[in-house]
C-alpha positions as a LaTeX table, in Angstrom:
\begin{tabular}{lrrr}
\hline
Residue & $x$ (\AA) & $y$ (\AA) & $z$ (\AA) \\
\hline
Unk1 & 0.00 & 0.00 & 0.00 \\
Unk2 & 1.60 & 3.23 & $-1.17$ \\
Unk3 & 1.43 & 6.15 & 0.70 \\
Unk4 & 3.33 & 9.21 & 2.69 \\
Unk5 & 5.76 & 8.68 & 6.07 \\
Unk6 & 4.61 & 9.83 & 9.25 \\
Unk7 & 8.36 & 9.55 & 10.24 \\
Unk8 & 9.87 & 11.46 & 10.28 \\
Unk9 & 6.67 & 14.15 & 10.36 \\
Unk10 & 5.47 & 14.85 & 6.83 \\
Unk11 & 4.70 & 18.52 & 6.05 \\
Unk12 & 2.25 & 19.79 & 3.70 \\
Unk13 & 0.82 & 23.41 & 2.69 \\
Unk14 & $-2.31$ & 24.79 & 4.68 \\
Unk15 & $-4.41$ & 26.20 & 2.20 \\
Unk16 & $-5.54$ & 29.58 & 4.76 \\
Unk17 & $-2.86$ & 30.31 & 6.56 \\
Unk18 & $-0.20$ & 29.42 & 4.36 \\
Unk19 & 1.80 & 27.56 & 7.71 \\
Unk20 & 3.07 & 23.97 & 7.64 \\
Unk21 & 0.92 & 21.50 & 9.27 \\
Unk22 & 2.80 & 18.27 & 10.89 \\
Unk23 & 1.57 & 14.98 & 9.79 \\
Unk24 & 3.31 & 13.39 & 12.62 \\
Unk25 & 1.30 & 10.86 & 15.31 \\
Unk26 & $-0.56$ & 12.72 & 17.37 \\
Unk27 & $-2.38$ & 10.58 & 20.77 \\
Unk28 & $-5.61$ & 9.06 & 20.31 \\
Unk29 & $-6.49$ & 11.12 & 23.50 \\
Unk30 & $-7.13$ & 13.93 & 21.52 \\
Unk31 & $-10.63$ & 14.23 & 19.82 \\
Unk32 & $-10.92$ & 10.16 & 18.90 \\
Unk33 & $-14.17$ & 10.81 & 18.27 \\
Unk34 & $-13.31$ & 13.60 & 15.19 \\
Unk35 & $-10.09$ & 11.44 & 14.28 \\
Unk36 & $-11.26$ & 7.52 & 14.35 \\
Unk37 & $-13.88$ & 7.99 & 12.16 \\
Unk38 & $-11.50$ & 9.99 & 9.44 \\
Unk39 & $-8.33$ & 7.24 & 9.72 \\
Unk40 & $-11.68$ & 4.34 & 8.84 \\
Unk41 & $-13.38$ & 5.76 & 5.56 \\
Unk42 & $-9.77$ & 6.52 & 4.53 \\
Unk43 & $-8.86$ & 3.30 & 4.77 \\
Unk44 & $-12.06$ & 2.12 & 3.04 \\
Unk45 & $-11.92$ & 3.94 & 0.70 \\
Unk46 & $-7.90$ & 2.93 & 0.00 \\
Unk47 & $-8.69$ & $-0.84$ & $-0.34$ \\
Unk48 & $-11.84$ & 0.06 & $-2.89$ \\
Unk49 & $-9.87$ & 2.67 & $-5.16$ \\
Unk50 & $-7.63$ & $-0.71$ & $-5.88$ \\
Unk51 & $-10.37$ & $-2.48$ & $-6.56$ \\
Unk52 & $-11.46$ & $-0.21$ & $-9.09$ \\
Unk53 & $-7.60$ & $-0.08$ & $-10.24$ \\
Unk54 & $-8.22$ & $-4.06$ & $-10.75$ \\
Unk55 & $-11.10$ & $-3.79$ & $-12.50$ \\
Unk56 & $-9.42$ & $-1.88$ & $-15.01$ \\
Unk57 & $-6.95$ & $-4.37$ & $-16.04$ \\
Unk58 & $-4.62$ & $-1.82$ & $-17.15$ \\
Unk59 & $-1.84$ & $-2.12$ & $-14.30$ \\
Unk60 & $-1.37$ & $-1.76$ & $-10.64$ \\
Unk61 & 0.76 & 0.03 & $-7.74$ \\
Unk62 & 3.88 & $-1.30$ & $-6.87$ \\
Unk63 & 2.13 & $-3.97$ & $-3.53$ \\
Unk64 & $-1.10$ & $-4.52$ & $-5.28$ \\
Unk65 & 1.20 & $-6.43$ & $-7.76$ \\
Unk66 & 3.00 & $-8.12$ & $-5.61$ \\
Unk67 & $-0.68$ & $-9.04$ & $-4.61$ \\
Unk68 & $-2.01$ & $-9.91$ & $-7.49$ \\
Unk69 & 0.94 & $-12.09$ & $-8.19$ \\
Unk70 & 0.52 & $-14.10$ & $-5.57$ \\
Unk71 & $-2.71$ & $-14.53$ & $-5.87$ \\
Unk72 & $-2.61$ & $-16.70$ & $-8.75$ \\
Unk73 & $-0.36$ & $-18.86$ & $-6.90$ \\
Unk74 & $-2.56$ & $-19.67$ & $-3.58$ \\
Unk75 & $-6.25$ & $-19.85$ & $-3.27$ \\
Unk76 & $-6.67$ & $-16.63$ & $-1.35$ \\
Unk77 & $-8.49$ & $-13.62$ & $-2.05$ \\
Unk78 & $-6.36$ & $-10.31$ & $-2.97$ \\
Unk79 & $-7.58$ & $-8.39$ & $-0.12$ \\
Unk80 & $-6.61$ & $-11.73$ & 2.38 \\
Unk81 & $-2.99$ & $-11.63$ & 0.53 \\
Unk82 & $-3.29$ & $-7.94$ & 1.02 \\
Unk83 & $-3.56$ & $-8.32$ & 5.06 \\
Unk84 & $-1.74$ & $-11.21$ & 5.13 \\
Unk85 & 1.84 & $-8.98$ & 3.56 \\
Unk86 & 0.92 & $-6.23$ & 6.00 \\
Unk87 & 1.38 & $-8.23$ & 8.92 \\
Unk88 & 4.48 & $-9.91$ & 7.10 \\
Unk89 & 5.63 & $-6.13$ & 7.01 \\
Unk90 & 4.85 & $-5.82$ & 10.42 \\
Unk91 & 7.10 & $-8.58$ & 11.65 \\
Unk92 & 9.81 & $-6.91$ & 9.60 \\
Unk93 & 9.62 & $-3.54$ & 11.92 \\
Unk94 & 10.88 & $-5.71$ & 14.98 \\
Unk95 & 14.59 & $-5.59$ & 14.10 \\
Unk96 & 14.23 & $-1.92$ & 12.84 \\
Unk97 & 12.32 & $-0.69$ & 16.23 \\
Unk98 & 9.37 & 0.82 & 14.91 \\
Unk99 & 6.33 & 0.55 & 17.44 \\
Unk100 & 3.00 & $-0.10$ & 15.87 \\
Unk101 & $-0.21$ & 1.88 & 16.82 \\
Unk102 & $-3.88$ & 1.84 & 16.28 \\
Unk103 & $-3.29$ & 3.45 & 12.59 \\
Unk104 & $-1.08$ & 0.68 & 11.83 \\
Unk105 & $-3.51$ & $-2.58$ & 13.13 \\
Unk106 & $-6.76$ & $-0.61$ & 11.71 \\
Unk107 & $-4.36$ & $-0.70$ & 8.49 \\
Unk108 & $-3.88$ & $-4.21$ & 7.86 \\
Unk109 & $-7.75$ & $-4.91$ & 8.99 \\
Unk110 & $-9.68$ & $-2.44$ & 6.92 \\
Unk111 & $-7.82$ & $-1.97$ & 3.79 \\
Unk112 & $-8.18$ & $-5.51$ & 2.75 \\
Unk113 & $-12.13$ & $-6.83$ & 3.28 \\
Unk114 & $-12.41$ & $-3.58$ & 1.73 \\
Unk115 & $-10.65$ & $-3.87$ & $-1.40$ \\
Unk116 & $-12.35$ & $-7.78$ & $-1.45$ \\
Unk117 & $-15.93$ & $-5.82$ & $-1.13$ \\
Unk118 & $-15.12$ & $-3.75$ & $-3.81$ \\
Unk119 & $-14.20$ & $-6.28$ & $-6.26$ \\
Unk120 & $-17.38$ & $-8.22$ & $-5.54$ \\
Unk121 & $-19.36$ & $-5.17$ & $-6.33$ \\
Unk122 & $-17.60$ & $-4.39$ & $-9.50$ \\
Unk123 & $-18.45$ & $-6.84$ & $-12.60$ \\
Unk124 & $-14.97$ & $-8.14$ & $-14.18$ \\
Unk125 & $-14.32$ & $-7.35$ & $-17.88$ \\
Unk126 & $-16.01$ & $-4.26$ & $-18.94$ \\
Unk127 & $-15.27$ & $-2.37$ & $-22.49$ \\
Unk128 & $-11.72$ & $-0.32$ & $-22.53$ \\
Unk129 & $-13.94$ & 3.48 & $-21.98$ \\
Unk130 & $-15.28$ & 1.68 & $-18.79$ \\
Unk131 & $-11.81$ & 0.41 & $-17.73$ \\
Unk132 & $-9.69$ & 3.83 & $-18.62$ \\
Unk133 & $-12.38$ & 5.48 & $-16.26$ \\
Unk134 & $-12.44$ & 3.07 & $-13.71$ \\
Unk135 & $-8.38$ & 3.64 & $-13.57$ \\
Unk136 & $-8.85$ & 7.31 & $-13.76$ \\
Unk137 & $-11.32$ & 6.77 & $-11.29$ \\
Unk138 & $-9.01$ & 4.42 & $-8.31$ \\
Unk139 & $-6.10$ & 6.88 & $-9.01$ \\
Unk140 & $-7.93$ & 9.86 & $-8.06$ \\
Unk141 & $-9.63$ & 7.92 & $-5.61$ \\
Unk142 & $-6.44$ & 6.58 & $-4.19$ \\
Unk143 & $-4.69$ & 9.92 & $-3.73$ \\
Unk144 & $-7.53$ & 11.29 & $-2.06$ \\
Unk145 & $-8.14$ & 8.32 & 0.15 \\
Unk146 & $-4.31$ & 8.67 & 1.59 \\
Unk147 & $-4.70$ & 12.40 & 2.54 \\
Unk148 & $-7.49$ & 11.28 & 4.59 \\
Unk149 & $-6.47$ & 8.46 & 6.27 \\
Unk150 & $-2.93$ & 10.07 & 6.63 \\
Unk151 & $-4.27$ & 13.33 & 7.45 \\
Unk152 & $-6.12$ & 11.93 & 10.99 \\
Unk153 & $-2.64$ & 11.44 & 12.38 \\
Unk154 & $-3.32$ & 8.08 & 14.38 \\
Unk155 & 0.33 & 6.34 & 12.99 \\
Unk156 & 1.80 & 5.08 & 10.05 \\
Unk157 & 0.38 & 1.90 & 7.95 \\
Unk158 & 3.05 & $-1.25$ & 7.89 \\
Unk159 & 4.46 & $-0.19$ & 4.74 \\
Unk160 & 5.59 & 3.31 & 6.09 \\
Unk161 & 7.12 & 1.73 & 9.06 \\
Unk162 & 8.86 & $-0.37$ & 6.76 \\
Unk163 & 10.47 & 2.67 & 4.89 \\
Unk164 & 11.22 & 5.16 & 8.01 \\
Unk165 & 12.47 & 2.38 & 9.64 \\
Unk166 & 15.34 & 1.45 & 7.24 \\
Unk167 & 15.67 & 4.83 & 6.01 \\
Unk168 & 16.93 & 5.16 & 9.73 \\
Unk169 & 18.61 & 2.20 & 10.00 \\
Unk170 & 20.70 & 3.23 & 6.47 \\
Unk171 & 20.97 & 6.76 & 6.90 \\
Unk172 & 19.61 & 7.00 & 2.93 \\
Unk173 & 17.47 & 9.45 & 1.41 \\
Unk174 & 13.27 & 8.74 & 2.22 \\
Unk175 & 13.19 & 8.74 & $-1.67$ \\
Unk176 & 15.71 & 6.31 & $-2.41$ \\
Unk177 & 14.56 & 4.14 & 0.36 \\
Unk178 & 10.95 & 4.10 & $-1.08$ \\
Unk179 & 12.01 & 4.19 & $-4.40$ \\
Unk180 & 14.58 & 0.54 & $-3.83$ \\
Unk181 & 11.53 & $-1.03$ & $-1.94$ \\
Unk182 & 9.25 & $-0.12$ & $-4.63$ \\
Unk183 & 11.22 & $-1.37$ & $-7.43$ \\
Unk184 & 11.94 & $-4.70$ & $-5.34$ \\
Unk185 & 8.14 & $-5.34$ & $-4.59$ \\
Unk186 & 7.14 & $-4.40$ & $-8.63$ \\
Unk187 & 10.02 & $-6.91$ & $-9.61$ \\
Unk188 & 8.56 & $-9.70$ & $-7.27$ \\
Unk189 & 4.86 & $-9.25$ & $-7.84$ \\
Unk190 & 6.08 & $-9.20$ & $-12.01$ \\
Unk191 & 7.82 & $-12.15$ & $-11.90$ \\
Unk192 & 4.79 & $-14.16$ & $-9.99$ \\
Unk193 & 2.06 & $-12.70$ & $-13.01$ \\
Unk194 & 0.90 & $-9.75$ & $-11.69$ \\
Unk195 & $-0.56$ & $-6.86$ & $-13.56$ \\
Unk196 & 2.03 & $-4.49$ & $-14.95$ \\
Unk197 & 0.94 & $-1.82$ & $-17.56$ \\
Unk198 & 0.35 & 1.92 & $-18.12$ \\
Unk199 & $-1.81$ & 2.03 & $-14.91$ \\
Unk200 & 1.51 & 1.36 & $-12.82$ \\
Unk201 & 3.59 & 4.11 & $-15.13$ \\
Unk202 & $-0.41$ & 6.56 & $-14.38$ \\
Unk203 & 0.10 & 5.75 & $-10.57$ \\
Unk204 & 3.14 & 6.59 & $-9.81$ \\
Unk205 & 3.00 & 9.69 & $-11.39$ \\
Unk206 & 0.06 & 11.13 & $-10.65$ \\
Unk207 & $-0.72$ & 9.60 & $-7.09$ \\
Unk208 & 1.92 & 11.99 & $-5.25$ \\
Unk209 & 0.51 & 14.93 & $-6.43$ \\
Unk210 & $-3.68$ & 14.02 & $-5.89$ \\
Unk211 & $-2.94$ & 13.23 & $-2.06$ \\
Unk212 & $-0.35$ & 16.57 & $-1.66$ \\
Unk213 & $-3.39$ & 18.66 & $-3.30$ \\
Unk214 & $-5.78$ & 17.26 & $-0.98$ \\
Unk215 & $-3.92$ & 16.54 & 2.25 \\
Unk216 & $-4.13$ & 20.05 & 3.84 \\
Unk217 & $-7.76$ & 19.80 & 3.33 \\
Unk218 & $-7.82$ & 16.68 & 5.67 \\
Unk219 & $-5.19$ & 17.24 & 7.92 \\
Unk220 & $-5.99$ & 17.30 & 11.30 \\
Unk221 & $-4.73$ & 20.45 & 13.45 \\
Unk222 & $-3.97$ & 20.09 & 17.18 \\
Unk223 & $-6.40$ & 21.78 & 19.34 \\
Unk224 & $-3.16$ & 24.29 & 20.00 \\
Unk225 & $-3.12$ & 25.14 & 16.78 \\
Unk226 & $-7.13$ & 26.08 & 16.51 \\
Unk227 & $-7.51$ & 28.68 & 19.23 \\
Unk228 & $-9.15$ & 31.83 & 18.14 \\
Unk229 & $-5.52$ & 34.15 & 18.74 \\
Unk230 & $-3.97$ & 31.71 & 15.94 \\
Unk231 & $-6.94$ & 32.21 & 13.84 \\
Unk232 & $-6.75$ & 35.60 & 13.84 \\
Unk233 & $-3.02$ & 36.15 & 13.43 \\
Unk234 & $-4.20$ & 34.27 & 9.77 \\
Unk235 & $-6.70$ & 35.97 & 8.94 \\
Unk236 & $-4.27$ & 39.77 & 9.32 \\
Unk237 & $-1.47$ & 37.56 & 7.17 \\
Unk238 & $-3.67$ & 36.34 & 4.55 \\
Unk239 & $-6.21$ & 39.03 & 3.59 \\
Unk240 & $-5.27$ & 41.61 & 1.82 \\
Unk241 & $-6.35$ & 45.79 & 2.43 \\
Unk242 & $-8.41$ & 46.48 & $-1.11$ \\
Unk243 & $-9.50$ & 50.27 & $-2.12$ \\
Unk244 & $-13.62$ & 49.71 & $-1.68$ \\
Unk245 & $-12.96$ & 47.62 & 1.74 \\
Unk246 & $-9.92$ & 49.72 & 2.89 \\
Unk247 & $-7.24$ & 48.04 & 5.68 \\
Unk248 & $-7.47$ & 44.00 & 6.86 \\
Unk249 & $-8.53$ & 44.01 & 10.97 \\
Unk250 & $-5.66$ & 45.21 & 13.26 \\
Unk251 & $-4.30$ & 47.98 & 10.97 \\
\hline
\end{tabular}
């Protein structure tokens, strides 16, 4: 499952105030009732943009291939294989000493039966139109699905904990950590028959940028950072004094 590390803390754009927001874990103590909710239909709606990536026939992300591939090999469904590789991944964060939290376990148990749902809802083998929108259609779906899981700040999925853990372990680049794991897992799920085609090439180009445009839309802010003070110090940065209006408050 592709998506953005939580560690270290991510940074994006906020759209108002122009400020970087962290992305980094915040407690479930704070506002689980705003927060749990977010980190679920993200997930959700992860596992059934690949299903609609699936449908399409026209190529995968980097893990759903490796998923795919296996799948013809053992008579389990690609969302099983799909929770069955996280917690493989999850074993692997032992020796690099990442700690697991609620984001990571709700991970591996929602992204899955999701994805499974979604393929049972979809009918297999519709005309090309139908499958070049439904691949338009997971990619967008996709991007947007990681800025809002990502964006409730409850911990990083397995396969971020994979690649912040050996980026630390290595002292590499994030990027060519991601990048070498990437490659590895498209090589392996290749080799065992999985769908490669101009869906993989689509994804990987255009994924990055749907989540960045949308994550600062989703992000959750700490309650610190919602008081009135700090929304008022944004509102005298960001508006601007016009001739009809005259001078933004406070000047």
């Amino acid at each position: 499952m592709t998506a953005l590390a939580l560690k270290p803390p991510f940074r994006g754009t906020c759209p108002v105030s122009g400020e970087l927001m962290s992305l980094s874990y915040l407690p479930l103590r704070e506002r689980p009732a705003r927060r749990l909710p977010q980190l679920v239909a993200g997930l959700f709606l992860y596992g059934f943009s690949v299903a609609l990536m699936i449908r399409s026939g026209l190529g995968l992300a980097p893990w759903s291939v490796l998923n795919e591939g296996l799948a013809r090999h053992v008579p389990l469904s690609f969302g099983t294989l799909t929770n069955l590789i996280g917690v493989a991944v999850l074993l692997l964060w032992i020796p690099l000493r990442q700690r697991p939290t609620l984001g990571t376990f709700a991970n591996i148990l929602t992204v899955g039966w999701s994805c499974d749902l979604g393929l049972w809802l979809l009918p297999p083998g519709p005309a090309l139109p139908v499958r070049a929108a439904l691949l338009a259609a997971g990619i967008l779906l996709n991007g947007l699905s990681i800025a809002v899981y990502v964006g409730a700040r409850c911990g990083p999925g397995p396969r971020d904990g994979l690649m912040t853990g050996l980026t630390a372990l290595t002292g590499r680049s994030v990027r060519a950590v991601r990048t070498a794991i990437e490659i590895v897992v498209l090589a392996t799920g290749w080799l065992l028959g999985g769908g490669v085609g101009v869906g993989t090439v689509l994804y990987a180009v255009a994924v990055g940028p749907v989540a960045q445009y949308w994550m600062p839309r989703f992000t959750y802010r700490e309650r610190r950072d919602q008081g009135p003070d700090r929304a008022a110090a944004a509102t005298r940065r960001t508006r601007r004094p016009c001739a009809e209006t005259g001078p933004g408050p406070g000047r």
